[in-house]
Amino acid sequence: MKTPVLTLSLLAALALAPYTACSAGSAWNTETPDQRDARMAWWREARFGMFIHWGLYAVPGGIWDGKPVGGIGEWIMNSANIPVADYEKLAARFDPVEFDAAAWVRTAKDAGMKYLVITSKHHDGFCLFDSQVTDYTVVKASPYGRDLLRQLSAECHRQGLKFCTYYSIMDWHHPAQTRGSDAQYNPTKIQPGRKQEYLDFMKAQLKELIDTCNPEVLWFDGEWVEWYTEEDGREVYRYLRDLKPDLIINNRVGKGRQGMEGMNKGDQDYVGDFGTPEQQIPATGLPGVDWESCMTMNDTWGFKSRDDHWKSAETLIRNLVDIASKGGNYLLNVGPTPEGRIPAPSIDRLAEVGRWMKVNGPAIYRTTASPFRELPWGRCTKKQFPRRTALYLHVFDWPADGRLVVPGLQNRPGRCFLLSDKEKAPLTTTRNEVGVTIQLPSEAPDPVCSVVVLNIPGQLKVRP
Ligand code: FHN
């Protein structure tokens, strides 16, 4: 029998069209642009969040019947073609006694992350919260027996992180849906006449999540199933905003990342507040649209014991910088173990990102996209002040001759210094027809990415 495999490239393809129109004042969103800006403000300033994929799939951790299963960990039910009744038995083995909400939130916070998005229910249908509309929950079906999301939400509140939650529309466990036979990404089919039953179930669960955990973002997924429509998405969006007016909802609540054609031309008004490129950073960002790249740290979202393909801390830091320079947020994933630990390689990398963020956070938080199309040595982010613009020049490749050229910058430069320099010792700048040149010290303060702050008085002028 052919093993169903969901490839990462397919996931990337599914996510390639994150360009919802995201326009205020449209049929699904009647708020004014100012109201929308106010609602989106914290999210736009945050720039960096933690994604957590956790559920029953962590128990097998990529191994079924003693054999390694290909594909991503949280898809094992589908990839190993496990019948519902067999998969359900994993609940009796899900006992994350080492789970420590305070430690998880501290890890995210120390990494410089400002929010956390955790799976409340992934495609396998198992709930990490105390749902009253199913028994398939950590509270009722596992020996652990406690609501995981409530603990995390309370802890986020305590430590000042925004708590957000993921919800899969596609559900391999709910009796109204059946897994398809498409070996690739296997959308479910809806049982004849049972769609409304599922939508009611989903709405009841979403209300439970809002009532018990008060999430700031609802992050939908699994919307590619054919039976779920853009119309359904609009209704769910309105339902949720009525329950919690300042809630932020991603574009996967509707069909905004499918169809690809036309989507990035903004000629269709898809529902949702932000786009969700997956495992990729759009080459030139998504101007005019709020967006967030979600990415794994190894090759899986859910825990896989044998996946050691970890990205380096350098890659993670540079991804964060690259995304911020294009005006997006970075949602970086961890896949905790069945015992409740964030894997050590993830912890180590997050600590390194945190060390960098401690020094360079001002060049990430509250910044907007680079005014330069391309810079040969790195990236740029910027921050607008009443009478000046601060340009943060993120130098990946420290110039051997110490001369950092900012091509196309036409302004007279103001104060310039290294962000890591507590004394803010001024760096010499010169201007000519090419742009502005900064004289740097011979050694890079940080081999991964050093930040030079260049203040520009008045109106910023950059030659295209
Ligand atoms: O199929 C899922 C996958 O398991 C994972 O949750 C990612 C995260 O964005 N989303 C889906 C595919 O787009």
Short mmCIF file of C-alpha atoms and ligand atoms in Angstrom, two decimals:
data_model
loop_
_atom_site.label_atom_id
_atom_site.label_comp_id
_atom_site.label_asym_id
_atom_site.label_seq_id
_atom_site.Cartn_x
_atom_site.Cartn_y
_atom_site.Cartn_z
CA MET A 1 0.00 0.00 0.00
CA LYS A 2 1.20 3.47 -0.79
CA THR A 3 2.10 5.42 2.33
CA PRO A 4 0.40 8.80 2.38
CA VAL A 5 3.03 11.49 2.75
CA LEU A 6 2.54 15.18 3.28
CA THR A 7 5.68 16.76 1.95
CA LEU A 8 7.06 20.00 3.29
CA SER A 9 7.15 21.37 -0.23
CA LEU A 10 3.46 20.70 -0.57
CA LEU A 11 2.82 22.49 2.70
CA ALA A 12 4.86 25.37 1.37
CA ALA A 13 2.79 25.35 -1.80
CA LEU A 14 -0.40 25.34 0.23
CA ALA A 15 0.83 28.37 2.06
CA LEU A 16 2.21 30.21 -0.95
CA ALA A 17 -0.75 32.48 -1.25
CA PRO A 18 -1.05 34.40 1.95
CA TYR A 19 -2.17 37.63 0.37
CA THR A 20 -5.58 38.38 1.75
CA ALA A 21 -6.83 41.79 0.87
CA CYS A 22 -6.99 42.44 4.64
CA SER A 23 -8.87 45.62 3.93
CA ALA A 24 -10.78 47.45 6.60
CA GLY A 25 -14.26 48.56 5.65
CA SER A 26 -14.99 45.49 3.52
CA ALA A 27 -18.04 43.27 3.75
CA TRP A 28 -16.54 41.09 6.48
CA ASN A 29 -14.92 43.87 8.43
CA THR A 30 -16.68 47.15 8.99
CA GLU A 31 -14.15 48.88 11.22
CA THR A 32 -12.35 52.05 10.09
CA PRO A 33 -8.64 51.97 9.16
CA ASP A 34 -7.84 53.71 12.48
CA GLN A 35 -9.79 51.11 14.45
CA ARG A 36 -8.02 48.37 12.58
CA ASP A 37 -4.60 49.94 13.21
CA ALA A 38 -5.41 50.14 16.93
CA ARG A 39 -6.48 46.48 17.01
CA MET A 40 -3.39 45.31 15.13
CA ALA A 41 -0.93 47.59 17.00
CA TRP A 42 0.53 45.15 19.55
CA TRP A 43 0.86 42.41 16.93
CA ARG A 44 2.68 44.68 14.47
CA GLU A 45 5.08 45.84 17.17
CA ALA A 46 5.77 42.35 18.50
CA ARG A 47 7.57 40.93 15.41
CA PHE A 48 8.52 37.63 17.09
CA GLY A 49 6.38 34.82 18.53
CA MET A 50 6.56 31.15 19.52
CA PHE A 51 4.49 28.53 17.70
CA ILE A 52 3.84 25.34 19.70
CA HIS A 53 2.63 22.13 18.04
CA TRP A 54 1.71 19.71 20.78
CA GLY A 55 -0.69 16.80 20.94
CA LEU A 56 -1.01 13.02 20.92
CA TYR A 57 1.37 12.76 17.95
CA ALA A 58 4.21 13.63 20.35
CA VAL A 59 3.77 10.17 21.95
CA PRO A 60 4.84 8.12 18.89
CA GLY A 61 7.22 10.97 17.96
CA GLY A 62 7.50 9.80 14.35
CA ILE A 63 7.69 6.04 15.03
CA TRP A 64 4.77 3.63 14.50
CA ASP A 65 4.87 -0.13 15.04
CA GLY A 66 8.60 0.21 15.65
CA LYS A 67 9.22 1.77 12.24
CA PRO A 68 10.11 5.37 11.43
CA VAL A 69 7.32 7.13 9.55
CA GLY A 70 8.19 9.73 6.90
CA GLY A 71 6.76 13.23 6.77
CA ILE A 72 6.03 15.66 9.56
CA GLY A 73 5.38 14.37 13.08
CA GLU A 74 1.87 15.73 13.65
CA TRP A 75 0.68 14.02 10.45
CA ILE A 76 1.55 10.50 11.66
CA MET A 77 -2.11 9.47 11.93
CA ASN A 78 -2.45 10.15 8.23
CA SER A 79 1.03 9.16 7.07
CA ALA A 80 0.95 5.75 8.80
CA ASN A 81 -2.75 5.37 7.96
CA ILE A 82 -3.71 4.75 11.59
CA PRO A 83 -7.40 3.98 12.19
CA VAL A 84 -9.20 6.38 14.55
CA ALA A 85 -9.74 3.67 17.18
CA ASP A 86 -6.01 2.83 17.30
CA TYR A 87 -4.88 6.45 17.33
CA GLU A 88 -7.31 7.28 20.15
CA LYS A 89 -5.41 4.85 22.40
CA LEU A 90 -2.51 7.30 22.45
CA ALA A 91 -4.55 9.48 24.80
CA ALA A 92 -4.06 6.93 27.60
CA ARG A 93 -0.29 7.37 27.15
CA PHE A 94 -0.28 11.17 27.07
CA ASP A 95 0.88 12.15 30.54
CA PRO A 96 3.07 15.26 30.35
CA VAL A 97 4.03 15.33 34.01
CA GLU A 98 7.07 17.50 33.28
CA PHE A 99 4.98 20.27 31.73
CA ASP A 100 5.84 23.56 33.39
CA ALA A 101 3.87 26.47 31.97
CA ALA A 102 6.06 29.01 33.76
CA ALA A 103 9.23 27.52 32.25
CA TRP A 104 7.78 27.47 28.71
CA VAL A 105 6.67 31.08 28.91
CA ARG A 106 10.02 32.08 30.42
CA THR A 107 11.82 30.33 27.52
CA ALA A 108 9.77 32.28 24.96
CA LYS A 109 10.21 35.53 26.83
CA ASP A 110 13.96 35.12 27.25
CA ALA A 111 14.22 34.48 23.50
CA GLY A 112 12.67 37.91 22.95
CA MET A 113 9.30 36.55 21.83
CA LYS A 114 6.23 38.64 22.60
CA TYR A 115 3.45 36.11 21.97
CA LEU A 116 2.80 32.41 21.88
CA VAL A 117 0.45 30.41 19.61
CA ILE A 118 -0.32 26.84 20.73
CA THR A 119 -2.41 24.14 19.06
CA SER A 120 -5.75 23.79 20.85
CA LYS A 121 -6.74 21.05 18.40
CA HIS A 122 -4.65 19.91 15.43
CA HIS A 123 -5.89 17.80 12.49
CA ASP A 124 -6.00 14.70 14.74
CA GLY A 125 -8.90 16.28 16.68
CA PHE A 126 -7.40 15.85 20.18
CA CYS A 127 -8.01 18.89 22.41
CA LEU A 128 -5.47 20.33 24.81
CA PHE A 129 -8.26 22.22 26.60
CA ASP A 130 -11.30 21.26 28.66
CA SER A 131 -13.94 21.13 25.92
CA GLN A 132 -17.48 20.26 26.98
CA VAL A 133 -18.57 19.21 23.48
CA THR A 134 -16.24 16.21 23.15
CA ASP A 135 -14.60 13.70 25.48
CA TYR A 136 -11.49 13.62 23.29
CA THR A 137 -9.57 16.04 25.49
CA VAL A 138 -6.52 16.05 27.72
CA VAL A 139 -8.84 16.51 30.70
CA LYS A 140 -11.17 13.59 30.05
CA ALA A 141 -9.13 11.13 28.01
CA SER A 142 -5.58 11.35 29.37
CA PRO A 143 -4.09 10.35 32.72
CA TYR A 144 -2.75 13.89 33.04
CA GLY A 145 -6.30 15.18 33.36
CA ARG A 146 -5.69 18.93 33.46
CA ASP A 147 -6.39 21.74 30.99
CA LEU A 148 -3.03 22.63 29.44
CA LEU A 149 -4.14 25.79 27.67
CA ARG A 150 -5.65 27.38 30.78
CA GLN A 151 -2.33 26.94 32.58
CA LEU A 152 -0.40 28.46 29.70
CA SER A 153 -2.82 31.31 29.24
CA ALA A 154 -2.66 32.20 32.96
CA GLU A 155 1.12 32.04 32.87
CA CYS A 156 1.35 34.23 29.77
CA HIS A 157 -0.81 36.75 31.55
CA ARG A 158 1.45 36.59 34.61
CA GLN A 159 4.65 37.05 32.60
CA GLY A 160 3.30 39.61 30.13
CA LEU A 161 3.23 37.53 26.93
CA LYS A 162 0.20 37.48 24.60
CA PHE A 163 -1.55 34.11 24.63
CA CYS A 164 -2.86 32.96 21.24
CA THR A 165 -4.20 29.66 19.99
CA TYR A 166 -4.29 27.53 16.84
CA TYR A 167 -7.40 25.64 15.69
CA SER A 168 -7.65 23.13 12.83
CA ILE A 169 -10.87 23.18 10.79
CA MET A 170 -9.99 19.83 9.24
CA ASP A 171 -10.58 17.10 11.85
CA TRP A 172 -9.65 13.43 11.34
CA HIS A 173 -11.49 12.40 14.50
CA HIS A 174 -14.86 14.13 14.36
CA PRO A 175 -17.56 11.75 13.08
CA ALA A 176 -18.87 14.32 10.59
CA GLN A 177 -15.57 14.15 8.66
CA THR A 178 -13.76 11.26 7.02
CA ARG A 179 -10.17 11.16 5.91
CA GLY A 180 -9.82 11.08 2.14
CA SER A 181 -7.64 8.80 0.08
CA ASP A 182 -5.52 11.51 -1.54
CA ALA A 183 -2.03 10.41 -0.54
CA GLN A 184 -0.69 13.93 -0.69
CA TYR A 185 -2.51 16.21 1.69
CA ASN A 186 -5.64 14.27 2.23
CA PRO A 187 -8.47 16.71 2.72
CA THR A 188 -11.37 15.26 4.66
CA LYS A 189 -14.79 14.73 3.13
CA ILE A 190 -17.87 15.81 5.04
CA GLN A 191 -20.50 13.18 5.79
CA PRO A 192 -23.65 13.98 3.81
CA GLY A 193 -25.89 16.35 5.78
CA ARG A 194 -23.44 16.77 8.69
CA LYS A 195 -21.63 19.97 7.80
CA GLN A 196 -23.76 22.19 10.06
CA GLU A 197 -23.22 19.80 12.94
CA TYR A 198 -19.46 20.23 12.58
CA LEU A 199 -19.64 24.02 12.19
CA ASP A 200 -21.73 24.20 15.37
CA PHE A 201 -19.21 22.00 17.18
CA MET A 202 -16.36 24.20 15.98
CA LYS A 203 -18.13 27.40 17.04
CA ALA A 204 -18.91 25.92 20.46
CA GLN A 205 -15.23 25.03 20.91
CA LEU A 206 -14.06 28.45 19.76
CA LYS A 207 -16.38 30.10 22.29
CA GLU A 208 -15.04 27.80 25.00
CA LEU A 209 -11.51 28.85 24.10
CA ILE A 210 -12.40 32.53 24.28
CA ASP A 211 -14.28 32.10 27.56
CA THR A 212 -11.62 30.03 29.30
CA CYS A 213 -8.31 31.19 27.78
CA ASN A 214 -9.05 34.62 26.32
CA PRO A 215 -6.65 34.31 23.34
CA GLU A 216 -5.44 37.44 21.52
CA VAL A 217 -5.10 35.65 18.17
CA LEU A 218 -7.09 32.77 16.72
CA TRP A 219 -4.83 31.02 14.26
CA PHE A 220 -6.81 28.77 11.91
CA ASP A 221 -5.48 25.97 9.73
CA GLY A 222 -6.80 22.98 7.75
CA GLU A 223 -9.08 25.26 5.75
CA TRP A 224 -8.23 23.62 2.41
CA VAL A 225 -10.94 20.96 2.76
CA GLU A 226 -13.34 21.42 -0.14
CA TRP A 227 -16.50 21.45 1.94
CA TYR A 228 -15.41 24.56 3.88
CA THR A 229 -16.03 27.81 1.99
CA GLU A 230 -14.99 31.44 2.08
CA GLU A 231 -18.58 32.19 3.15
CA ASP A 232 -18.14 29.85 6.14
CA GLY A 233 -14.91 31.67 6.96
CA ARG A 234 -16.63 35.05 6.95
CA GLU A 235 -19.31 33.78 9.26
CA VAL A 236 -16.77 32.33 11.68
CA TYR A 237 -14.76 35.56 11.54
CA ARG A 238 -17.83 37.70 12.37
CA TYR A 239 -18.91 35.28 15.08
CA LEU A 240 -15.53 35.53 16.78
CA ARG A 241 -15.17 39.30 16.49
CA ASP A 242 -18.64 39.64 18.01
CA LEU A 243 -17.53 37.49 20.93
CA LYS A 244 -14.23 39.37 21.31
CA PRO A 245 -14.03 42.60 19.29
CA ASP A 246 -10.25 43.07 19.55
CA LEU A 247 -9.42 39.50 18.50
CA ILE A 248 -6.94 39.07 15.62
CA ILE A 249 -7.65 36.21 13.18
CA ASN A 250 -5.36 34.80 10.48
CA ASN A 251 -6.31 34.39 6.82
CA ARG A 252 -6.77 30.63 7.10
CA VAL A 253 -10.17 31.25 8.68
CA GLY A 254 -11.20 31.60 5.02
CA LYS A 255 -9.80 30.40 1.71
CA GLY A 256 -7.27 33.22 1.35
CA ARG A 257 -4.21 31.07 0.75
CA GLN A 258 -5.71 28.87 -1.94
CA GLY A 259 -6.34 29.37 -5.59
CA MET A 260 -3.10 31.36 -5.75
CA GLU A 261 -4.21 33.08 -8.96
CA GLY A 262 -5.34 36.62 -8.38
CA MET A 263 -4.75 36.49 -4.67
CA ASN A 264 -1.68 38.67 -4.66
CA LYS A 265 -3.30 41.18 -6.95
CA GLY A 266 -5.77 41.98 -4.21
CA ASP A 267 -8.67 41.51 -6.59
CA GLN A 268 -10.55 39.32 -4.22
CA ASP A 269 -11.51 40.36 -0.75
CA TYR A 270 -10.54 37.33 1.33
CA VAL A 271 -11.39 37.28 5.00
CA GLY A 272 -8.66 37.49 7.68
CA ASP A 273 -6.36 39.97 9.39
CA PHE A 274 -2.95 38.68 8.31
CA GLY A 275 -1.30 36.46 5.73
CA THR A 276 0.52 33.28 6.70
CA PRO A 277 3.41 32.26 4.43
CA GLU A 278 4.57 28.87 5.68
CA GLN A 279 8.21 27.70 5.73
CA GLN A 280 9.18 30.63 3.56
CA ILE A 281 9.99 34.33 3.61
CA PRO A 282 8.40 36.23 0.71
CA ALA A 283 11.23 37.70 -1.40
CA THR A 284 10.06 41.29 -1.16
CA GLY A 285 7.64 40.99 1.76
CA LEU A 286 3.93 41.66 1.22
CA PRO A 287 3.64 45.44 1.04
CA GLY A 288 0.36 46.81 2.36
CA VAL A 289 -0.58 43.54 4.05
CA ASP A 290 0.06 42.29 7.59
CA TRP A 291 1.83 38.94 7.47
CA GLU A 292 3.64 36.38 9.57
CA SER A 293 6.02 33.65 8.37
CA CYS A 294 5.65 30.48 10.40
CA MET A 295 8.68 28.19 10.30
CA THR A 296 10.01 25.06 11.94
CA MET A 297 13.35 24.82 13.75
CA ASN A 298 14.03 21.32 12.37
CA ASP A 299 11.92 19.59 9.70
CA THR A 300 8.75 18.93 11.69
CA TRP A 301 6.15 20.91 13.64
CA GLY A 302 5.12 18.17 16.08
CA PHE A 303 7.86 16.30 18.03
CA LYS A 304 9.84 13.65 16.09
CA SER A 305 12.46 11.85 18.14
CA ARG A 306 14.75 11.28 15.14
CA ASP A 307 14.60 14.66 13.48
CA ASP A 308 18.00 16.23 14.15
CA HIS A 309 17.98 18.54 11.19
CA TRP A 310 18.18 21.69 13.29
CA LYS A 311 18.68 25.12 11.80
CA SER A 312 21.57 27.02 13.36
CA ALA A 313 21.00 29.95 15.72
CA GLU A 314 22.64 32.08 13.01
CA THR A 315 19.95 31.06 10.52
CA LEU A 316 17.16 31.75 13.05
CA ILE A 317 18.53 35.20 13.92
CA ARG A 318 19.02 36.12 10.28
CA ASN A 319 15.52 34.85 9.42
CA LEU A 320 14.10 37.09 12.13
CA VAL A 321 16.03 40.06 10.77
CA ASP A 322 15.13 39.24 7.16
CA ILE A 323 11.42 38.98 8.02
CA ALA A 324 11.41 42.21 10.06
CA SER A 325 13.21 44.00 7.21
CA LYS A 326 10.34 42.99 4.94
CA GLY A 327 7.68 44.13 7.41
CA GLY A 328 6.55 40.72 8.72
CA ASN A 329 6.42 38.73 11.96
CA TYR A 330 8.36 35.52 12.64
CA LEU A 331 6.44 32.68 14.29
CA LEU A 332 9.08 30.13 15.22
CA ASN A 333 7.94 26.63 16.12
CA VAL A 334 8.81 24.23 18.93
CA GLY A 335 7.47 20.68 19.21
CA PRO A 336 7.47 19.59 22.88
CA THR A 337 8.01 15.98 23.94
CA PRO A 338 5.18 13.81 25.33
CA GLU A 339 6.59 14.40 28.83
CA GLY A 340 6.14 18.12 28.39
CA ARG A 341 9.66 19.35 27.68
CA ILE A 342 10.71 21.68 24.90
CA PRO A 343 13.55 19.74 23.21
CA ALA A 344 17.04 20.79 24.34
CA PRO A 345 18.25 21.77 20.83
CA SER A 346 15.31 24.20 20.62
CA ILE A 347 16.03 25.59 24.09
CA ASP A 348 19.70 26.13 23.20
CA ARG A 349 18.89 27.94 19.99
CA LEU A 350 16.21 30.09 21.60
CA ALA A 351 18.70 31.12 24.29
CA GLU A 352 21.14 32.23 21.60
CA VAL A 353 18.46 34.21 19.79
CA GLY A 354 17.58 35.73 23.18
CA ARG A 355 21.18 36.81 23.78
CA TRP A 356 21.13 38.58 20.42
CA MET A 357 17.71 40.13 21.05
CA LYS A 358 18.78 41.50 24.42
CA VAL A 359 21.26 43.74 22.65
CA ASN A 360 19.48 44.24 19.35
CA GLY A 361 15.77 44.12 20.25
CA PRO A 362 15.30 47.85 19.49
CA ALA A 363 16.22 47.09 15.88
CA ILE A 364 13.35 44.55 15.65
CA TYR A 365 10.41 45.59 17.87
CA ARG A 366 8.14 48.35 16.55
CA THR A 367 10.15 48.58 13.34
CA THR A 368 8.80 48.68 9.80
CA ALA A 369 10.11 47.43 6.46
CA SER A 370 13.38 48.52 4.88
CA PRO A 371 13.26 51.47 2.48
CA PHE A 372 15.98 49.74 0.41
CA ARG A 373 15.18 47.02 -2.11
CA GLU A 374 18.42 45.20 -1.49
CA LEU A 375 21.60 45.75 0.51
CA PRO A 376 24.72 43.78 -0.38
CA TRP A 377 25.88 43.30 3.23
CA GLY A 378 22.65 42.59 5.09
CA ARG A 379 19.24 44.08 5.90
CA CYS A 380 17.65 47.26 7.21
CA THR A 381 14.69 48.02 9.48
CA LYS A 382 13.41 51.47 10.33
CA LYS A 383 11.53 53.39 13.00
CA GLN A 384 9.77 56.68 12.51
CA PHE A 385 10.06 59.44 15.12
CA PRO A 386 8.42 62.89 14.91
CA ARG A 387 11.49 64.63 13.46
CA ARG A 388 13.77 61.81 12.37
CA THR A 389 13.93 58.28 11.05
CA ALA A 390 16.17 55.70 12.72
CA LEU A 391 17.63 53.24 10.22
CA TYR A 392 18.89 50.01 11.76
CA LEU A 393 21.52 48.55 9.49
CA HIS A 394 21.85 44.83 10.17
CA VAL A 395 25.29 43.84 8.95
CA PHE A 396 25.64 40.11 8.13
CA ASP A 397 28.88 40.55 6.15
CA TRP A 398 31.23 42.94 7.94
CA PRO A 399 33.19 44.88 5.28
CA ALA A 400 36.89 43.98 5.20
CA ASP A 401 37.89 47.61 4.53
CA GLY A 402 35.62 48.89 7.32
CA ARG A 403 33.56 51.00 4.89
CA LEU A 404 29.83 50.30 4.99
CA VAL A 405 28.13 51.84 1.97
CA VAL A 406 24.40 52.52 2.14
CA PRO A 407 23.58 52.91 -1.55
CA GLY A 408 20.84 55.28 -2.65
CA LEU A 409 20.52 57.14 0.66
CA GLN A 410 20.31 60.83 -0.24
CA ASN A 411 19.92 62.46 3.16
CA ARG A 412 22.50 64.19 5.27
CA PRO A 413 23.20 61.58 7.94
CA GLY A 414 22.66 62.35 11.62
CA ARG A 415 24.01 60.52 14.66
CA CYS A 416 25.40 57.10 13.84
CA PHE A 417 26.60 54.46 16.33
CA LEU A 418 26.72 50.73 17.02
CA LEU A 419 23.64 49.47 18.84
CA SER A 420 25.84 47.25 21.02
CA ASP A 421 27.95 50.22 22.12
CA LYS A 422 26.68 51.47 25.50
CA GLU A 423 28.64 54.74 25.07
CA LYS A 424 27.07 55.30 21.64
CA ALA A 425 30.46 56.50 20.34
CA PRO A 426 29.77 58.28 17.06
CA LEU A 427 30.82 56.62 13.79
CA THR A 428 32.10 58.84 10.99
CA THR A 429 29.77 59.18 8.01
CA THR A 430 30.31 60.70 4.57
CA ARG A 431 27.91 61.33 1.73
CA ASN A 432 28.47 61.31 -2.04
CA GLU A 433 26.46 60.59 -5.19
CA VAL A 434 26.42 56.83 -4.47
CA GLY A 435 24.95 57.19 -1.01
CA VAL A 436 26.20 57.34 2.56
CA THR A 437 29.38 55.61 3.77
CA ILE A 438 29.95 54.70 7.41
CA GLN A 439 33.41 54.07 8.80
CA LEU A 440 33.21 50.97 11.00
CA PRO A 441 35.66 49.51 13.52
CA SER A 442 37.70 46.63 12.12
CA GLU A 443 36.00 43.92 14.22
CA ALA A 444 32.31 43.06 13.96
CA PRO A 445 30.72 43.22 17.45
CA ASP A 446 28.60 40.18 16.57
CA PRO A 447 29.67 37.57 13.98
CA VAL A 448 26.02 36.73 13.16
CA CYS A 449 24.58 40.21 12.77
CA SER A 450 25.82 43.58 14.08
CA VAL A 451 23.49 46.54 14.09
CA VAL A 452 24.49 50.10 13.15
CA VAL A 453 22.00 52.84 14.04
CA LEU A 454 21.89 55.64 11.51
CA ASN A 455 19.63 58.58 12.32
CA ILE A 456 18.21 60.60 9.46
CA PRO A 457 16.85 64.04 10.32
CA GLY A 458 13.78 65.19 8.37
CA GLN A 459 12.14 63.36 5.50
CA LEU A 460 13.86 60.14 4.40
CA LYS A 461 15.02 60.21 0.77
CA VAL A 462 16.11 56.97 -0.90
CA ARG A 463 16.85 56.70 -4.64
CA PRO A 464 14.86 53.76 -6.01
O1 FHN B 1 -0.87 20.61 8.01
C1 FHN B 1 -0.46 21.64 8.85
C2 FHN B 1 0.85 21.35 9.52
O2 FHN B 1 0.75 20.21 10.27
C3 FHN B 1 1.23 22.52 10.42
O3 FHN B 1 0.28 22.69 11.43
C4 FHN B 1 1.33 23.78 9.61
C5 FHN B 1 1.66 25.02 10.39
O4 FHN B 1 1.39 26.16 9.67
N1 FHN B 1 0.07 24.02 8.90
C6 FHN B 1 -0.48 22.95 8.12
C7 FHN B 1 -0.27 23.01 6.69
O5 FHN B 1 -0.39 24.26 6.16
#
